[in-house]
mmCIF file of C-alpha atoms in Angstrom:
data_model
loop_
_atom_site.group_PDB
_atom_site.id
_atom_site.type_symbol
_atom_site.label_atom_id
_atom_site.label_comp_id
_atom_site.label_asym_id
_atom_site.label_seq_id
_atom_site.Cartn_x
_atom_site.Cartn_y
_atom_site.Cartn_z
ATOM 1 C CA UNK R 30 17.132 -2.980 -13.445
ATOM 2 C CA UNK R 31 15.498 -0.548 -15.859
ATOM 3 C CA UNK R 32 12.097 -2.151 -15.342
ATOM 4 C CA UNK R 33 12.466 -1.972 -11.567
ATOM 5 C CA UNK R 34 13.416 1.694 -11.716
ATOM 6 C CA UNK R 35 10.411 2.482 -13.894
ATOM 7 C CA UNK R 36 8.038 0.553 -11.648
ATOM 8 C CA UNK R 37 9.374 2.291 -8.543
ATOM 9 C CA UNK R 38 8.992 5.692 -10.182
ATOM 10 C CA UNK R 39 5.406 4.926 -11.162
ATOM 11 C CA UNK R 40 4.435 3.293 -7.869
ATOM 12 C CA UNK R 41 6.104 5.963 -5.756
ATOM 13 C CA UNK R 42 3.220 8.490 -5.711
ATOM 14 C CA UNK R 43 0.560 5.785 -5.365
ATOM 15 C CA UNK R 44 2.439 4.049 -2.551
ATOM 16 C CA UNK R 45 2.883 7.367 -0.762
ATOM 17 C CA UNK R 46 -0.856 8.087 -0.686
ATOM 18 C CA UNK R 47 -1.633 4.516 0.336
ATOM 19 C CA UNK R 48 1.125 4.473 2.927
ATOM 20 C CA UNK R 49 -0.152 7.674 4.518
ATOM 21 C CA UNK R 50 -3.614 6.117 4.823
ATOM 22 C CA UNK R 51 -2.218 2.920 6.299
ATOM 23 C CA UNK R 52 0.105 4.808 8.600
ATOM 24 C CA UNK R 53 -2.814 6.835 9.945
ATOM 25 C CA UNK R 54 -4.729 3.654 10.778
ATOM 26 C CA UNK R 55 -1.803 1.576 12.040
ATOM 27 C CA UNK R 56 0.248 4.353 13.648
ATOM 28 C CA UNK R 57 -2.749 5.880 15.381
ATOM 29 C CA UNK R 58 -0.892 5.772 18.690
ATOM 30 C CA UNK R 59 2.417 6.658 17.004
ATOM 31 C CA UNK R 60 1.482 10.221 16.131
ATOM 32 C CA UNK R 61 5.047 11.459 16.642
ATOM 33 C CA UNK R 62 6.506 8.866 14.282
ATOM 34 C CA UNK R 63 3.801 9.519 11.699
ATOM 35 C CA UNK R 64 4.324 13.270 11.808
ATOM 36 C CA UNK R 65 8.054 12.818 11.321
ATOM 37 C CA UNK R 66 7.426 10.603 8.297
ATOM 38 C CA UNK R 67 5.031 13.106 6.790
ATOM 39 C CA UNK R 68 7.578 15.883 7.256
ATOM 40 C CA UNK R 69 10.175 13.796 5.435
ATOM 41 C CA UNK R 70 7.823 13.269 2.500
#
């Protein structure tokens, strides 16, 4: 459990940046959903 928590903490910022990039490409037509996600972050 400790290892998982550490990995999540370390991968969180990286995943966020990557997810935003992917979301922009994939959710190109889902602008509303993407904007809501960005606001949450």
